[in-house]
PDB file of C-alpha atoms in Angstrom:
ATOM      1  CA  MET H  11      31.628 -26.856 -28.358  1.00 69.00           C
ATOM      2  CA  ALA H  12      34.409 -25.537 -30.555  1.00 79.00           C
ATOM      3  CA  ARG H  13      34.240 -22.912 -33.275  1.00 80.00           C
ATOM      4  CA  LEU H  14      35.904 -23.919 -36.511  1.00 80.00           C
ATOM      5  CA  THR H  15      38.000 -21.378 -38.410  1.00 78.00           C
ATOM      6  CA  SER H  16      37.917 -23.154 -41.775  1.00 78.00           C
ATOM      7  CA  ILE H  17      35.119 -24.663 -43.831  1.00 82.00           C
ATOM      8  CA  PRO H  18      34.666 -28.279 -42.701  1.00 81.00           C
ATOM      9  CA  PRO H  19      34.445 -31.196 -45.158  1.00 81.00           C
ATOM     10  CA  PHE H  20      30.876 -31.999 -44.005  1.00 83.00           C
ATOM     11  CA  THR H  21      28.027 -30.796 -41.829  1.00 86.00           C
ATOM     12  CA  GLY H  22      26.005 -33.180 -39.714  1.00 86.00           C
ATOM     13  CA  THR H  23      27.027 -36.127 -37.558  1.00 85.00           C
ATOM     14  CA  ARG H  24      29.750 -38.557 -38.500  1.00 84.00           C
ATOM     15  CA  GLY H  25      31.405 -40.806 -36.014  1.00 85.00           C
ATOM     16  CA  PRO H  26      31.860 -39.152 -32.622  1.00 87.00           C
ATOM     17  CA  VAL H  27      31.420 -35.510 -33.795  1.00 88.00           C
ATOM     18  CA  THR H  28      28.641 -33.232 -34.999  1.00 89.00           C
ATOM     19  CA  ILE H  29      29.431 -30.183 -37.138  1.00 90.00           C
ATOM     20  CA  TYR H  30      26.805 -27.504 -37.726  1.00 88.00           C
ATOM     21  CA  TYR H  31      26.476 -23.976 -39.149  1.00 89.00           C
ATOM     22  CA  MET H  32      25.035 -21.226 -36.928  1.00 87.00           C
ATOM     23  CA  PHE H  33      25.165 -17.401 -37.131  1.00 86.00           C
ATOM     24  CA  GLY H  34      27.638 -17.428 -40.004  1.00 86.00           C
ATOM     25  CA  LYS H  35      30.172 -19.737 -38.327  1.00 87.00           C
ATOM     26  CA  TYR H  36      30.811 -23.463 -38.132  1.00 88.00           C
ATOM     27  CA  TYR H  37      30.765 -25.236 -34.768  1.00 89.00           C
ATOM     28  CA  MET H  38      31.791 -28.721 -33.713  1.00 89.00           C
ATOM     29  CA  ARG H  39      30.612 -30.674 -30.671  1.00 89.00           C
ATOM     30  CA  SER H  40      30.619 -34.238 -29.497  1.00 86.00           C
ATOM     31  CA  ARG H  41      27.865 -36.517 -30.669  1.00 84.00           C
ATOM     32  CA  SER H  42      24.824 -36.757 -28.378  1.00 84.00           C
ATOM     33  CA  SER H  43      23.984 -40.133 -26.890  1.00 83.00           C
ATOM     34  CA  LEU H  44      20.289 -39.272 -26.938  1.00 85.00           C
ATOM     35  CA  THR H  45      18.275 -40.992 -29.660  1.00 84.00           C
ATOM     36  CA  GLY H  46      14.640 -40.817 -30.685  1.00 87.00           C
ATOM     37  CA  GLU H  47      14.124 -44.430 -29.681  1.00 91.00           C
ATOM     38  CA  ARG H  48      15.426 -43.743 -26.165  1.00 91.00           C
ATOM     39  CA  VAL H  49      13.184 -40.698 -25.736  1.00 90.00           C
ATOM     40  CA  LYS H  50      10.125 -42.732 -26.761  1.00 91.00           C
ATOM     41  CA  THR H  51      10.821 -45.792 -24.583  1.00 91.00           C
ATOM     42  CA  ASP H  52      12.902 -44.709 -21.565  1.00 91.00           C
ATOM     43  CA  PRO H  53      10.856 -44.158 -18.364  1.00 92.00           C
ATOM     44  CA  VAL H  54      12.910 -41.012 -17.657  1.00 92.00           C
ATOM     45  CA  PHE H  55      11.077 -39.255 -20.500  1.00 92.00           C
ATOM     46  CA  TYR H  56       7.614 -40.573 -19.585  1.00 93.00           C
ATOM     47  CA  SER H  57       6.150 -37.216 -18.511  1.00 93.00           C
ATOM     48  CA  MET H  58       7.570 -35.467 -21.569  1.00 93.00           C
ATOM     49  CA  MET H  59       5.974 -38.033 -23.868  1.00 93.00           C
ATOM     50  CA  LYS H  60       2.683 -37.763 -21.950  1.00 93.00           C
ATOM     51  CA  TYR H  61       2.573 -34.014 -22.642  1.00 93.00           C
ATOM     52  CA  ALA H  62       3.642 -34.592 -26.257  1.00 93.00           C
ATOM     53  CA  ASP H  63       0.648 -36.918 -26.696  1.00 94.00           C
ATOM     54  CA  LEU H  64      -1.599 -34.329 -25.062  1.00 94.00           C
ATOM     55  CA  MET H  65      -0.253 -31.665 -27.427  1.00 95.00           C
ATOM     56  CA  ALA H  66      -0.855 -33.978 -30.401  1.00 95.00           C
ATOM     57  CA  THR H  67      -4.497 -34.233 -29.335  1.00 95.00           C
ATOM     58  CA  ALA H  68      -4.923 -30.539 -28.455  1.00 96.00           C
ATOM     59  CA  SER H  69      -3.409 -28.976 -31.553  1.00 95.00           C
ATOM     60  CA  PRO H  70      -6.029 -30.147 -34.095  1.00 95.00           C
ATOM     61  CA  ILE H  71      -8.817 -29.060 -31.750  1.00 95.00           C
ATOM     62  CA  ALA H  72      -7.206 -25.637 -31.338  1.00 95.00           C
ATOM     63  CA  SER H  73      -6.807 -25.388 -35.119  1.00 93.00           C
ATOM     64  CA  LYS H  74     -10.559 -25.894 -35.584  1.00 93.00           C
ATOM     65  CA  VAL H  75     -11.354 -23.092 -33.138  1.00 92.00           C
ATOM     66  CA  TYR H  76      -8.645 -20.834 -34.582  1.00 92.00           C
ATOM     67  CA  ALA H  77     -10.037 -21.297 -38.099  1.00 89.00           C
ATOM     68  CA  TRP H  78     -13.237 -19.516 -36.975  1.00 88.00           C
ATOM     69  CA  VAL H  79     -11.361 -16.484 -35.600  1.00 87.00           C
ATOM     70  CA  PRO H  80     -11.590 -13.505 -38.001  1.00 83.00           C
ATOM     71  CA  LEU H  81      -8.406 -12.767 -39.924  1.00 82.00           C
ATOM     72  CA  GLN H  82      -7.827  -9.381 -38.303  1.00 82.00           C
ATOM     73  CA  TYR H  83      -7.482 -10.995 -34.855  1.00 83.00           C
ATOM     74  CA  LYS H  84      -5.317 -13.958 -35.822  1.00 87.00           C
ATOM     75  CA  SER H  85      -1.831 -14.129 -34.342  1.00 90.00           C
ATOM     76  CA  ARG H  86       0.573 -16.797 -33.158  1.00 93.00           C
ATOM     77  CA  LYS H  87       0.077 -15.629 -29.595  1.00 92.00           C
ATOM     78  CA  LEU H  88      -3.692 -16.189 -29.848  1.00 92.00           C
ATOM     79  CA  PHE H  89      -3.236 -19.676 -31.316  1.00 94.00           C
ATOM     80  CA  ASN H  90      -0.839 -20.608 -28.497  1.00 94.00           C
ATOM     81  CA  LYS H  91      -3.338 -19.294 -25.936  1.00 93.00           C
ATOM     82  CA  ILE H  92      -6.154 -21.344 -27.443  1.00 94.00           C
ATOM     83  CA  ASN H  93      -3.895 -24.397 -27.611  1.00 95.00           C
ATOM     84  CA  GLY H  94      -2.970 -24.016 -23.934  1.00 93.00           C
ATOM     85  CA  GLU H  95      -6.615 -23.766 -22.942  1.00 94.00           C
ATOM     86  CA  VAL H  96      -7.450 -26.874 -24.972  1.00 95.00           C
ATOM     87  CA  MET H  97      -4.665 -28.773 -23.180  1.00 94.00           C
ATOM     88  CA  THR H  98      -6.019 -27.612 -19.819  1.00 93.00           C
ATOM     89  CA  TRP H  99      -9.550 -28.775 -20.599  1.00 93.00           C
ATOM     90  CA  LEU H 100      -8.287 -32.104 -21.950  1.00 94.00           C
ATOM     91  CA  LYS H 101      -6.464 -32.655 -18.657  1.00 92.00           C
ATOM     92  CA  TYR H 102      -9.770 -32.117 -16.848  1.00 91.00           C
ATOM     93  CA  GLY H 103     -11.395 -34.755 -19.045  1.00 91.00           C
ATOM     94  CA  TRP H 104     -13.562 -32.601 -21.302  1.00 92.00           C
ATOM     95  CA  ALA H 105     -14.685 -34.005 -24.668  1.00 94.00           C
ATOM     96  CA  ALA H 106     -13.421 -32.402 -27.865  1.00 94.00           C
ATOM     97  CA  GLU H 107     -16.908 -31.193 -28.867  1.00 93.00           C
ATOM     98  CA  ASP H 108     -17.412 -29.475 -25.504  1.00 94.00           C
ATOM     99  CA  ILE H 109     -14.022 -27.761 -25.752  1.00 94.00           C
ATOM    100  CA  ILE H 110     -14.731 -26.546 -29.288  1.00 93.00           C
ATOM    101  CA  GLY H 111     -18.139 -25.200 -28.231  1.00 91.00           C
ATOM    102  CA  TYR H 112     -16.773 -23.419 -25.161  1.00 91.00           C
ATOM    103  CA  LEU H 113     -13.767 -21.850 -26.904  1.00 91.00           C
ATOM    104  CA  THR H 114     -15.831 -20.872 -29.949  1.00 90.00           C
ATOM    105  CA  GLN H 115     -18.158 -18.933 -27.639  1.00 88.00           C
ATOM    106  CA  LYS H 116     -15.155 -17.342 -25.937  1.00 87.00           C
ATOM    107  CA  TYR H 117     -13.067 -16.380 -28.981  1.00 86.00           C
ATOM    108  CA  VAL H 118     -15.615 -16.175 -31.821  1.00 83.00           C
ATOM    109  CA  PRO H 119     -18.700 -14.162 -30.731  1.00 71.00           C
ATOM    110  CA  PRO H 120     -21.840 -14.355 -32.892  1.00 64.00           C
ATOM    111  CA  TYR H 121     -21.283 -10.921 -34.451  1.00 56.00           C
ATOM    112  CA  GLY H 122     -18.186 -12.287 -36.204  1.00 56.00           C
ATOM    113  CA  GLY H 123     -15.224 -11.060 -34.234  1.00 53.00           C
ATOM    114  CA  MET H 124     -13.528 -10.913 -30.888  1.00 51.00           C
ATOM    115  CA  GLN H 125     -14.256  -8.019 -28.571  1.00 51.00           C
ATOM    116  CA  LEU H 126     -11.550  -5.392 -28.590  1.00 46.00           C
ATOM    117  CA  PRO H 127     -10.293  -4.090 -25.257  1.00 50.00           C
ATOM    118  CA  GLU H 128     -11.729  -0.738 -24.180  1.00 53.00           C
ATOM    119  CA  GLU H 129      -8.422   0.998 -24.682  1.00 54.00           C
ATOM    120  CA  ALA H 130      -5.869  -0.160 -27.218  1.00 51.00           C
ATOM    121  CA  PRO H 131      -2.392  -0.854 -25.818  1.00 56.00           C
ATOM    122  CA  VAL H 132       0.187   1.888 -26.177  1.00 57.00           C
ATOM    123  CA  THR H 133       3.178   1.073 -28.365  1.00 56.00           C
ATOM    124  CA  VAL H 134       6.379   1.583 -26.423  1.00 58.00           C
ATOM    125  CA  LEU H 135       9.798   1.717 -28.048  1.00 57.00           C
ATOM    126  CA  ARG H 136      12.424   0.016 -25.977  1.00 59.00           C
ATOM    127  CA  PRO H 137      15.968  -1.063 -26.699  1.00 57.00           C
ATOM    128  CA  SER H 138      16.734  -4.700 -27.270  1.00 55.00           C
ATOM    129  CA  TYR H 139      17.949  -6.444 -24.118  1.00 57.00           C
ATOM    130  CA  ARG H 140      19.870  -9.127 -25.991  1.00 59.00           C
ATOM    131  CA  ARG H 141      23.454  -8.690 -26.978  1.00 58.00           C
ATOM    132  CA  SER H 142      23.994  -8.337 -30.686  1.00 57.00           C
ATOM    133  CA  ARG H 143      25.389 -11.334 -32.495  1.00 57.00           C
ATOM    134  CA  PRO H 144      27.211 -11.371 -35.797  1.00 53.00           C
ATOM    135  CA  GLY H 145      25.005 -12.522 -38.615  1.00 50.00           C
ATOM    136  CA  VAL H 146      21.753 -11.635 -36.862  1.00 48.00           C
ATOM    137  CA  SER H 147      20.279  -8.364 -38.081  1.00 50.00           C
ATOM    138  CA  ARG H 148      18.301  -6.215 -35.708  1.00 50.00           C
ATOM    139  CA  SER H 149      15.017  -5.043 -37.097  1.00 54.00           C
ATOM    140  CA  ILE H 150      12.722  -2.293 -35.974  1.00 51.00           C
ATOM    141  CA  ARG H 151      10.002  -4.912 -35.476  1.00 51.00           C
ATOM    142  CA  SER H 152      11.993  -6.467 -32.625  1.00 53.00           C
ATOM    143  CA  LEU H 153      12.279  -3.067 -30.959  1.00 53.00           C
ATOM    144  CA  VAL H 154       8.588  -2.173 -31.152  1.00 53.00           C
ATOM    145  CA  LYS H 155       6.403  -4.085 -28.740  1.00 55.00           C
ATOM    146  CA  ASN H 156       2.737  -3.632 -27.874  1.00 56.00           C
ATOM    147  CA  ILE H 157       3.021  -3.178 -24.139  1.00 54.00           C
ATOM    148  CA  PRO H 158       0.313  -1.425 -22.185  1.00 55.00           C
ATOM    149  CA  PHE H 159       1.815   1.459 -20.223  1.00 58.00           C
ATOM    150  CA  ALA H 160       1.258   1.184 -16.479  1.00 69.00           C
ATOM    151  CA  GLU H 161       2.099   3.898 -13.976  1.00 76.00           C
ATOM    152  CA  PRO H 162       4.414   2.721 -11.189  1.00 76.00           C
ATOM    153  CA  SER H 163       2.829   2.547  -7.758  1.00 81.00           C
ATOM    154  CA  LEU H 164       3.155   5.388  -5.259  1.00 85.00           C
ATOM    155  CA  GLU H 165       5.390   3.247  -3.051  1.00 84.00           C
ATOM    156  CA  LEU H 166       7.742   2.540  -5.944  1.00 84.00           C
ATOM    157  CA  ARG H 167       7.915   6.195  -6.955  1.00 86.00           C
ATOM    158  CA  ALA H 168       8.598   7.230  -3.341  1.00 89.00           C
ATOM    159  CA  TRP H 169      11.313   4.577  -3.033  1.00 87.00           C
ATOM    160  CA  ARG H 170      12.942   5.779  -6.277  1.00 88.00           C
ATOM    161  CA  ARG H 171      12.871   9.383  -5.011  1.00 90.00           C
ATOM    162  CA  ARG H 172      14.454   8.393  -1.670  1.00 90.00           C
ATOM    163  CA  ASP H 173      17.055   6.291  -3.467  1.00 89.00           C
ATOM    164  CA  LYS H 174      17.965   9.169  -5.788  1.00 91.00           C
ATOM    165  CA  GLU H 175      18.312  11.572  -2.824  1.00 92.00           C
ATOM    166  CA  PHE H 176      20.460   9.047  -0.957  1.00 91.00           C
ATOM    167  CA  LYS H 177      22.780   8.668  -3.950  1.00 90.00           C
ATOM    168  CA  ARG H 178      23.108  12.464  -4.278  1.00 92.00           C
ATOM    169  CA  GLU H 179      24.012  12.803  -0.602  1.00 91.00           C
ATOM    170  CA  LEU H 180      26.496   9.934  -0.859  1.00 90.00           C
ATOM    171  CA  TYR H 181      28.107  11.525  -3.918  1.00 90.00           C
ATOM    172  CA  LYS H 182      28.400  14.890  -2.099  1.00 91.00           C
ATOM    173  CA  GLU H 183      30.001  13.193   0.924  1.00 90.00           C
ATOM    174  CA  ARG H 184      32.520  11.396  -1.278  1.00 89.00           C
ATOM    175  CA  LEU H 185      33.422  14.653  -3.032  1.00 88.00           C
ATOM    176  CA  GLN H 186      33.908  16.434   0.296  1.00 89.00           C
ATOM    177  CA  ARG H 187      35.954  13.543   1.675  1.00 87.00           C
ATOM    178  CA  SER H 188      38.221  13.435  -1.385  1.00 85.00           C
ATOM    179  CA  ALA H 189      38.650  17.228  -1.298  1.00 84.00           C
ATOM    180  CA  HIS H 190      39.472  17.057   2.430  1.00 82.00           C
ATOM    181  CA  GLU H 191      42.016  14.264   1.833  1.00 82.00           C
ATOM    182  CA  ALA H 192      43.580  16.244  -1.029  1.00 79.00           C
ATOM    183  CA  LEU H 193      44.012  19.254   1.305  1.00 80.00           C
ATOM    184  CA  ALA H 194      45.443  17.095   4.078  1.00 76.00           C
ATOM    185  CA  ILE H 195      48.185  15.750   1.834  1.00 67.00           C
TER     186      ILE H 195
END
């Protein structure tokens, strides 16, 4: 993949090259030999197509269950969770009506909403772990995540304490050794 320094005459695939725009820059790569026809017919992609068919069956079922979830609880994460459960039950041979009934009981209780956890998760600010890229703005939403705070185990805290003490001792020894070598010279 090569980065282009000037504006190319076209974007897309022509001949043996593909040119595309990403993160404010133009890139060029060789044309892929993979086609849609090959993916659909080649035995190499059989398992991928099997799961694609399963997803095509599961998604409308999950949409029906998700439509009953109250608006305040709707999120992409919840839809993906429901969709994954539908795929699991389809693999086990359940009928669509049984899946809808089971998941409706699980995610849409009779009183009209999902049960909230006993204690709401604590919002923890943490720095982004991805390197910054030109053209991609960092937002505060990407820094704020709903992560429940969990205390580290006693073993982990003890190991951290021992590790910190070891590093202090090692640092002191290195200082003494360098001071001793400086005096010896």
